[in-house]
């Protein structure tokens, strides 16, 4: 596989990224570094790119999060989302879109203050935000039912002025898989616990909704370097047995196959160098052909920065790619 310089790959990925992701596009990419430094430098460049493009940045560390459980991946991402703050931005944007003024640097939603500033009744502001909640959440069929009700619950609490830690408590604990009682969920209209089987649909829904709060989308960076270790090092980090490795590769395959169902996201898997091995007895992609067929390309004489998988090397020849 012909290596690319990390800066060249990030430059190509960054072209029109905000526009593509902001318009609802989605990509899944696999990154292999010749050295840990190549991976680290690429991650920092992507993080900077996400900030410049107004994209949420989420990291999932495969040495701390079980990558063979989609619900654990969802939980790790949910930990990084400030739902009450994003919901406040979502509701403030609804008011601004209708031509109303809001306080400078507003970080909370106060119906009475906004109504007084614009010389209207509080009920007029409620009408605007309720309409946006219906159109932007409850009637958005890209979101699974339980996510719609969880977001609705957060919106209600934000409108009531409930402190952030209370407003997002149950929905966030639900997303993390920390709610043990279905009765507690039903009070919010949520009817299912998060499991490994419904987690991807819930994650897709959350990532789909996030741009409604004035962001263009998200970059999800999953560090899977831990997969390279064939033995349990007893160092407190997650060890992936042979069967767990196959499960991780199946989860990755499912994300690839569901790209058309995802919105507003660039999903990157940072893989160990051993992933390039096609030996079915090894720990690389050859150990799971269903994934290998989806990420490996045809032999080429030049590197392709747009392929599903790229090999990055800081010593590689610098290239200029043009459309």
CSV table of C-alpha atoms in Angstrom, one decimal:
chain,number,residue,atom,x,y,z
A,1,UNK,CA,0.0,0.0,0.0
A,2,UNK,CA,1.5,3.4,-1.0
A,3,UNK,CA,1.8,5.7,1.9
A,4,UNK,CA,0.5,9.3,2.0
A,5,UNK,CA,2.0,12.2,4.0
A,6,UNK,CA,-0.5,13.0,6.8
A,7,UNK,CA,-0.7,16.7,5.9
A,8,UNK,CA,-1.6,15.8,2.4
A,9,UNK,CA,-4.4,13.5,3.5
A,10,UNK,CA,-5.8,16.0,6.0
A,11,UNK,CA,-5.7,18.8,3.4
A,12,UNK,CA,-7.7,16.7,0.9
A,13,UNK,CA,-10.2,15.6,3.6
A,14,UNK,CA,-10.6,19.2,4.7
A,15,UNK,CA,-11.6,20.5,1.3
A,16,UNK,CA,-15.3,21.4,1.5
A,17,UNK,CA,-15.6,19.2,4.6
A,18,UNK,CA,-17.8,21.7,6.5
A,19,UNK,CA,-20.0,22.1,3.4
A,20,UNK,CA,-20.3,18.3,2.8
A,21,UNK,CA,-20.9,17.4,6.4
A,22,UNK,CA,-23.2,20.4,6.9
A,23,UNK,CA,-25.3,19.3,4.0
A,24,UNK,CA,-25.9,16.0,5.6
A,25,UNK,CA,-23.0,14.0,4.2
A,26,UNK,CA,-21.3,11.1,6.0
A,27,UNK,CA,-18.0,9.3,5.5
A,28,UNK,CA,-16.3,6.4,7.2
A,29,UNK,CA,-12.5,6.2,6.9
A,30,UNK,CA,-9.7,4.0,8.2
A,31,UNK,CA,-6.4,5.5,9.0
A,32,UNK,CA,-3.2,3.4,9.5
A,33,UNK,CA,0.0,5.1,10.6
A,34,UNK,CA,3.5,3.9,10.0
A,35,UNK,CA,4.4,5.1,13.4
A,36,UNK,CA,2.5,6.2,16.5
A,37,UNK,CA,3.7,9.8,15.8
A,38,UNK,CA,2.0,9.8,12.4
A,39,UNK,CA,-1.3,8.8,14.0
A,40,UNK,CA,-0.9,11.4,16.8
A,41,UNK,CA,0.0,14.2,14.4
A,42,UNK,CA,-3.0,13.3,12.1
A,43,UNK,CA,-5.4,13.3,15.1
A,44,UNK,CA,-4.2,16.8,16.1
A,45,UNK,CA,-4.6,18.1,12.6
A,46,UNK,CA,-8.1,16.6,12.3
A,47,UNK,CA,-9.0,18.1,15.6
A,48,UNK,CA,-7.9,21.5,14.5
A,49,UNK,CA,-9.8,21.0,11.2
A,50,UNK,CA,-13.0,20.2,13.1
A,51,UNK,CA,-12.7,23.3,15.2
A,52,UNK,CA,-12.2,25.5,12.1
A,53,UNK,CA,-15.1,23.8,10.3
A,54,UNK,CA,-17.5,24.2,13.3
A,55,UNK,CA,-17.7,20.4,13.7
A,56,UNK,CA,-18.1,18.7,17.1
A,57,UNK,CA,-15.0,16.6,17.9
A,58,UNK,CA,-15.6,13.3,19.8
A,59,UNK,CA,-12.8,10.9,20.8
A,60,UNK,CA,-13.3,7.2,21.7
A,61,UNK,CA,-10.3,5.4,23.1
A,62,UNK,CA,-10.3,1.7,22.4
A,63,UNK,CA,-8.0,1.0,25.3
A,64,UNK,CA,-10.7,2.3,27.7
A,65,UNK,CA,-13.9,1.7,25.8
A,66,UNK,CA,-15.0,-1.7,24.5
A,67,UNK,CA,-15.2,-1.3,20.8
A,68,UNK,CA,-17.1,-4.5,20.3
A,69,UNK,CA,-20.1,-3.0,22.1
A,70,UNK,CA,-21.7,-0.2,20.1
A,71,UNK,CA,-23.6,0.8,23.3
A,72,UNK,CA,-20.2,1.5,24.9
A,73,UNK,CA,-19.1,3.6,21.9
A,74,UNK,CA,-22.4,5.5,22.2
A,75,UNK,CA,-21.9,6.0,25.9
A,76,UNK,CA,-18.4,7.4,25.4
A,77,UNK,CA,-19.7,9.9,22.9
A,78,UNK,CA,-22.7,10.9,25.0
A,79,UNK,CA,-20.3,11.7,27.9
A,80,UNK,CA,-18.8,14.4,25.7
A,81,UNK,CA,-22.1,16.0,24.6
A,82,UNK,CA,-23.5,18.9,26.7
A,83,UNK,CA,-27.2,18.3,25.8
A,84,UNK,CA,-28.7,21.1,27.8
A,85,UNK,CA,-26.3,23.7,26.4
A,86,UNK,CA,-26.9,22.4,22.8
A,87,UNK,CA,-30.6,22.4,23.4
A,88,UNK,CA,-30.4,26.0,24.6
A,89,UNK,CA,-28.6,27.0,21.4
A,90,UNK,CA,-31.2,25.0,19.4
A,91,UNK,CA,-34.1,27.0,21.0
A,92,UNK,CA,-32.4,30.4,20.8
A,93,UNK,CA,-31.7,29.8,17.1
A,94,UNK,CA,-35.5,29.1,16.6
A,95,UNK,CA,-36.3,32.5,18.1
A,96,UNK,CA,-33.6,34.3,16.0
A,97,UNK,CA,-34.8,32.6,12.8
A,98,UNK,CA,-38.3,34.2,13.4
A,99,UNK,CA,-36.7,37.6,13.6
A,100,UNK,CA,-36.7,38.1,17.4
A,101,UNK,CA,-33.7,39.5,19.3
A,102,UNK,CA,-32.0,37.6,22.1
A,103,UNK,CA,-29.7,38.9,24.8
A,104,UNK,CA,-26.0,39.2,23.9
A,105,UNK,CA,-23.9,36.1,24.7
A,106,UNK,CA,-27.1,34.3,25.9
A,107,UNK,CA,-26.2,31.0,27.6
A,108,UNK,CA,-29.7,30.2,28.9
A,109,UNK,CA,-33.2,30.4,27.6
A,110,UNK,CA,-35.4,32.8,29.5
A,111,UNK,CA,-38.8,33.2,27.8
A,112,UNK,CA,-39.8,36.3,29.8
A,113,UNK,CA,-36.6,38.1,29.1
A,114,UNK,CA,-36.8,37.4,25.4
A,115,UNK,CA,-40.5,38.4,25.3
A,116,UNK,CA,-39.8,41.7,27.1
A,117,UNK,CA,-36.9,42.5,24.9
A,118,UNK,CA,-39.1,42.1,21.8
A,119,UNK,CA,-42.2,43.7,23.2
A,120,UNK,CA,-44.3,40.5,22.8
A,121,UNK,CA,-46.1,38.1,25.1
A,122,UNK,CA,-44.3,35.1,26.5
A,123,UNK,CA,-46.9,32.9,24.8
A,124,UNK,CA,-45.6,34.2,21.4
A,125,UNK,CA,-42.1,32.9,22.2
A,126,UNK,CA,-43.5,29.6,23.4
A,127,UNK,CA,-45.4,29.3,20.1
A,128,UNK,CA,-42.2,29.7,18.2
A,129,UNK,CA,-40.1,27.3,20.2
A,130,UNK,CA,-42.9,24.7,20.3
A,131,UNK,CA,-43.1,24.9,16.6
A,132,UNK,CA,-39.4,24.3,16.2
A,133,UNK,CA,-39.5,21.4,18.7
A,134,UNK,CA,-42.2,19.8,16.6
A,135,UNK,CA,-40.4,20.3,13.2
A,136,UNK,CA,-36.8,19.9,14.3
A,137,UNK,CA,-37.3,17.0,16.7
A,138,UNK,CA,-40.6,15.3,17.0
A,139,UNK,CA,-41.4,15.2,13.3
A,140,UNK,CA,-37.8,14.4,12.1
A,141,UNK,CA,-38.1,10.8,11.1
A,142,UNK,CA,-34.4,10.5,10.8
A,143,UNK,CA,-34.3,10.3,14.5
A,144,UNK,CA,-35.5,7.1,16.2
A,145,UNK,CA,-38.5,7.5,18.5
A,146,UNK,CA,-36.7,7.3,21.8
A,147,UNK,CA,-34.1,9.9,20.9
A,148,UNK,CA,-36.9,12.3,19.9
A,149,UNK,CA,-38.6,11.9,23.3
A,150,UNK,CA,-35.3,12.2,25.1
A,151,UNK,CA,-34.5,15.5,23.3
A,152,UNK,CA,-38.1,16.7,23.9
A,153,UNK,CA,-37.6,16.0,27.6
A,154,UNK,CA,-34.4,18.1,27.6
A,155,UNK,CA,-36.1,20.9,25.8
A,156,UNK,CA,-38.9,21.0,28.4
A,157,UNK,CA,-36.4,21.3,31.2
A,158,UNK,CA,-34.4,24.0,29.5
A,159,UNK,CA,-37.6,26.0,28.9
A,160,UNK,CA,-38.4,25.6,32.6
A,161,UNK,CA,-35.0,26.9,33.6
A,162,UNK,CA,-34.0,23.7,35.4
A,163,UNK,CA,-30.2,23.5,36.1
A,164,UNK,CA,-28.2,21.8,33.5
A,165,UNK,CA,-27.2,18.8,35.6
A,166,UNK,CA,-30.9,18.0,36.2
A,167,UNK,CA,-32.1,18.8,32.7
A,168,UNK,CA,-29.8,16.2,31.0
A,169,UNK,CA,-29.5,13.7,33.8
A,170,UNK,CA,-31.9,10.9,32.8
A,171,UNK,CA,-31.5,11.2,29.0
A,172,UNK,CA,-27.7,11.2,29.4
A,173,UNK,CA,-27.7,8.3,31.8
A,174,UNK,CA,-30.0,6.5,29.3
A,175,UNK,CA,-27.5,7.0,26.5
A,176,UNK,CA,-24.7,5.7,28.7
A,177,UNK,CA,-26.7,2.6,29.5
A,178,UNK,CA,-26.8,3.6,33.2
A,179,UNK,CA,-30.6,3.5,33.6
A,180,UNK,CA,-31.6,0.2,35.1
A,181,UNK,CA,-35.3,0.8,35.6
A,182,UNK,CA,-37.6,1.1,32.5
A,183,UNK,CA,-40.1,2.8,34.8
A,184,UNK,CA,-37.7,5.7,35.1
A,185,UNK,CA,-37.4,6.0,31.4
A,186,UNK,CA,-41.2,5.9,30.7
A,187,UNK,CA,-41.6,9.1,32.6
A,188,UNK,CA,-39.8,10.7,29.7
A,189,UNK,CA,-41.6,8.7,27.0
A,190,UNK,CA,-38.6,6.5,26.4
A,191,UNK,CA,-39.6,2.8,26.1
A,192,UNK,CA,-36.3,0.9,25.5
A,193,UNK,CA,-33.0,0.6,27.2
A,194,UNK,CA,-29.8,1.1,25.2
A,195,UNK,CA,-28.4,-2.2,24.0
A,196,UNK,CA,-25.7,-3.3,21.6
A,197,UNK,CA,-28.5,-3.9,19.1
A,198,UNK,CA,-30.1,-0.5,19.1
A,199,UNK,CA,-27.1,1.7,20.0
A,200,UNK,CA,-26.0,2.4,16.4
A,201,UNK,CA,-29.5,3.7,15.5
A,202,UNK,CA,-29.5,5.9,18.6
A,203,UNK,CA,-26.0,7.2,17.8
A,204,UNK,CA,-27.0,8.0,14.2
A,205,UNK,CA,-30.0,9.9,15.5
A,206,UNK,CA,-27.9,12.0,18.0
A,207,UNK,CA,-25.3,12.9,15.4
A,208,UNK,CA,-28.1,13.8,12.9
A,209,UNK,CA,-29.7,16.2,15.4
A,210,UNK,CA,-26.5,18.0,16.6
A,211,UNK,CA,-26.2,20.4,13.6
A,212,UNK,CA,-29.5,21.9,14.6
A,213,UNK,CA,-27.7,23.8,17.3
A,214,UNK,CA,-25.6,25.9,14.8
A,215,UNK,CA,-22.9,23.3,14.3
A,216,UNK,CA,-22.1,21.8,10.9
A,217,UNK,CA,-21.9,18.2,12.1
A,218,UNK,CA,-19.4,16.0,13.9
A,219,UNK,CA,-16.0,14.2,13.6
A,220,UNK,CA,-15.9,11.0,15.6
A,221,UNK,CA,-12.3,9.7,16.1
A,222,UNK,CA,-12.1,6.1,17.3
A,223,UNK,CA,-8.6,5.1,18.4
A,224,UNK,CA,-8.4,1.3,17.8
A,225,UNK,CA,-4.6,1.0,18.3
A,226,UNK,CA,-5.3,-1.4,21.3
A,227,UNK,CA,-6.4,-4.1,18.8
A,228,UNK,CA,-2.8,-4.8,18.0
A,229,UNK,CA,-2.0,-6.5,21.3
A,230,UNK,CA,-2.3,-10.3,21.0
A,231,UNK,CA,-1.9,-10.9,24.7
A,232,UNK,CA,-3.4,-9.5,27.8
A,233,UNK,CA,-0.8,-7.2,29.3
A,234,UNK,CA,-2.6,-6.9,32.6
A,235,UNK,CA,-2.1,-3.1,32.5
A,236,UNK,CA,-5.7,-2.1,33.2
A,237,UNK,CA,-6.4,-1.5,29.5
A,238,UNK,CA,-9.0,-3.5,27.6
A,239,UNK,CA,-7.7,-6.7,26.0
A,240,UNK,CA,-9.3,-7.9,22.8
A,241,UNK,CA,-9.4,-11.7,22.6
A,242,UNK,CA,-9.7,-13.3,19.2
A,243,UNK,CA,-13.5,-13.5,19.4
A,244,UNK,CA,-13.7,-9.9,20.7
A,245,UNK,CA,-11.5,-8.8,17.7
A,246,UNK,CA,-13.9,-10.4,15.3
A,247,UNK,CA,-16.8,-8.6,17.0
A,248,UNK,CA,-15.0,-5.3,16.7
A,249,UNK,CA,-14.5,-5.8,13.0
A,250,UNK,CA,-18.1,-6.7,12.6
A,251,UNK,CA,-19.1,-3.4,14.3
A,252,UNK,CA,-16.8,-1.6,11.9
A,253,UNK,CA,-18.4,-3.4,9.0
A,254,UNK,CA,-21.8,-2.4,10.2
A,255,UNK,CA,-20.8,1.3,10.4
A,256,UNK,CA,-19.5,1.1,6.8
A,257,UNK,CA,-22.7,-0.5,5.5
A,258,UNK,CA,-24.8,2.1,7.3
A,259,UNK,CA,-23.0,5.1,5.8
A,260,UNK,CA,-26.0,6.0,3.7
A,261,UNK,CA,-28.2,6.1,6.8
A,262,UNK,CA,-25.8,8.4,8.7
A,263,UNK,CA,-25.9,12.2,8.5
A,264,UNK,CA,-23.5,15.0,9.3
A,265,UNK,CA,-20.6,12.9,10.4
A,266,UNK,CA,-17.0,12.0,9.5
A,267,UNK,CA,-16.2,8.7,11.3
A,268,UNK,CA,-12.5,7.8,11.5
A,269,UNK,CA,-11.0,4.6,12.8
A,270,UNK,CA,-7.3,4.9,13.7
A,271,UNK,CA,-6.0,1.4,13.2
A,272,UNK,CA,-2.7,-0.2,14.2
A,273,UNK,CA,-0.1,-1.0,11.5
A,274,UNK,CA,-0.9,-4.7,11.9
A,275,UNK,CA,-4.4,-4.0,10.5
A,276,UNK,CA,-2.9,-4.2,7.0
A,277,UNK,CA,-2.2,-7.9,7.4
A,278,UNK,CA,-4.3,-10.1,5.2
A,279,UNK,CA,-3.3,-13.3,7.1
A,280,UNK,CA,-6.5,-14.9,8.3
A,281,UNK,CA,-4.7,-16.2,11.3
A,282,UNK,CA,-3.4,-12.7,12.3
A,283,UNK,CA,-5.1,-9.7,13.9
A,284,UNK,CA,-5.3,-7.6,10.8
A,285,UNK,CA,-8.2,-7.2,8.3
A,286,UNK,CA,-7.5,-10.6,6.9
A,287,UNK,CA,-9.0,-12.1,10.1
A,288,UNK,CA,-12.4,-10.8,9.0
A,289,UNK,CA,-12.9,-10.9,5.3
A,290,UNK,CA,-16.3,-9.0,5.4
A,291,UNK,CA,-14.4,-6.0,6.6
A,292,UNK,CA,-11.3,-6.6,4.4
A,293,UNK,CA,-13.4,-6.5,1.2
A,294,UNK,CA,-14.9,-3.1,2.3
A,295,UNK,CA,-11.7,-1.3,3.1
A,296,UNK,CA,-9.0,-2.8,0.8
A,297,UNK,CA,-8.6,-1.4,-2.7
A,298,UNK,CA,-7.1,-2.5,-6.0
A,299,UNK,CA,-3.4,-2.3,-6.5
A,300,UNK,CA,-2.3,1.2,-7.6
A,301,UNK,CA,0.8,3.0,-8.6
A,302,UNK,CA,-0.3,6.2,-6.8
A,303,UNK,CA,-1.9,6.8,-3.4
A,304,UNK,CA,-5.6,7.6,-3.3
A,305,UNK,CA,-6.5,10.1,-0.5
A,306,UNK,CA,-10.2,9.4,-1.1
A,307,UNK,CA,-10.0,5.7,-0.5
A,308,UNK,CA,-11.7,4.1,2.5
A,309,UNK,CA,-8.4,3.3,4.0
A,310,UNK,CA,-5.1,5.2,3.9
A,311,UNK,CA,-1.6,4.5,5.1
A,312,UNK,CA,0.0,7.6,6.5
A,313,UNK,CA,3.8,8.2,6.8
A,314,UNK,CA,5.5,11.5,7.7
A,315,UNK,CA,8.4,10.5,5.5
A,316,UNK,CA,6.3,10.0,2.4
A,317,UNK,CA,6.7,12.1,-0.7
A,318,UNK,CA,4.6,15.3,-0.5
A,319,UNK,CA,2.0,15.4,-3.2
A,320,UNK,CA,-0.5,17.9,-4.5
A,321,UNK,CA,-3.9,16.6,-5.3
A,322,UNK,CA,-6.2,18.5,-7.6
A,323,UNK,CA,-9.8,18.0,-8.5
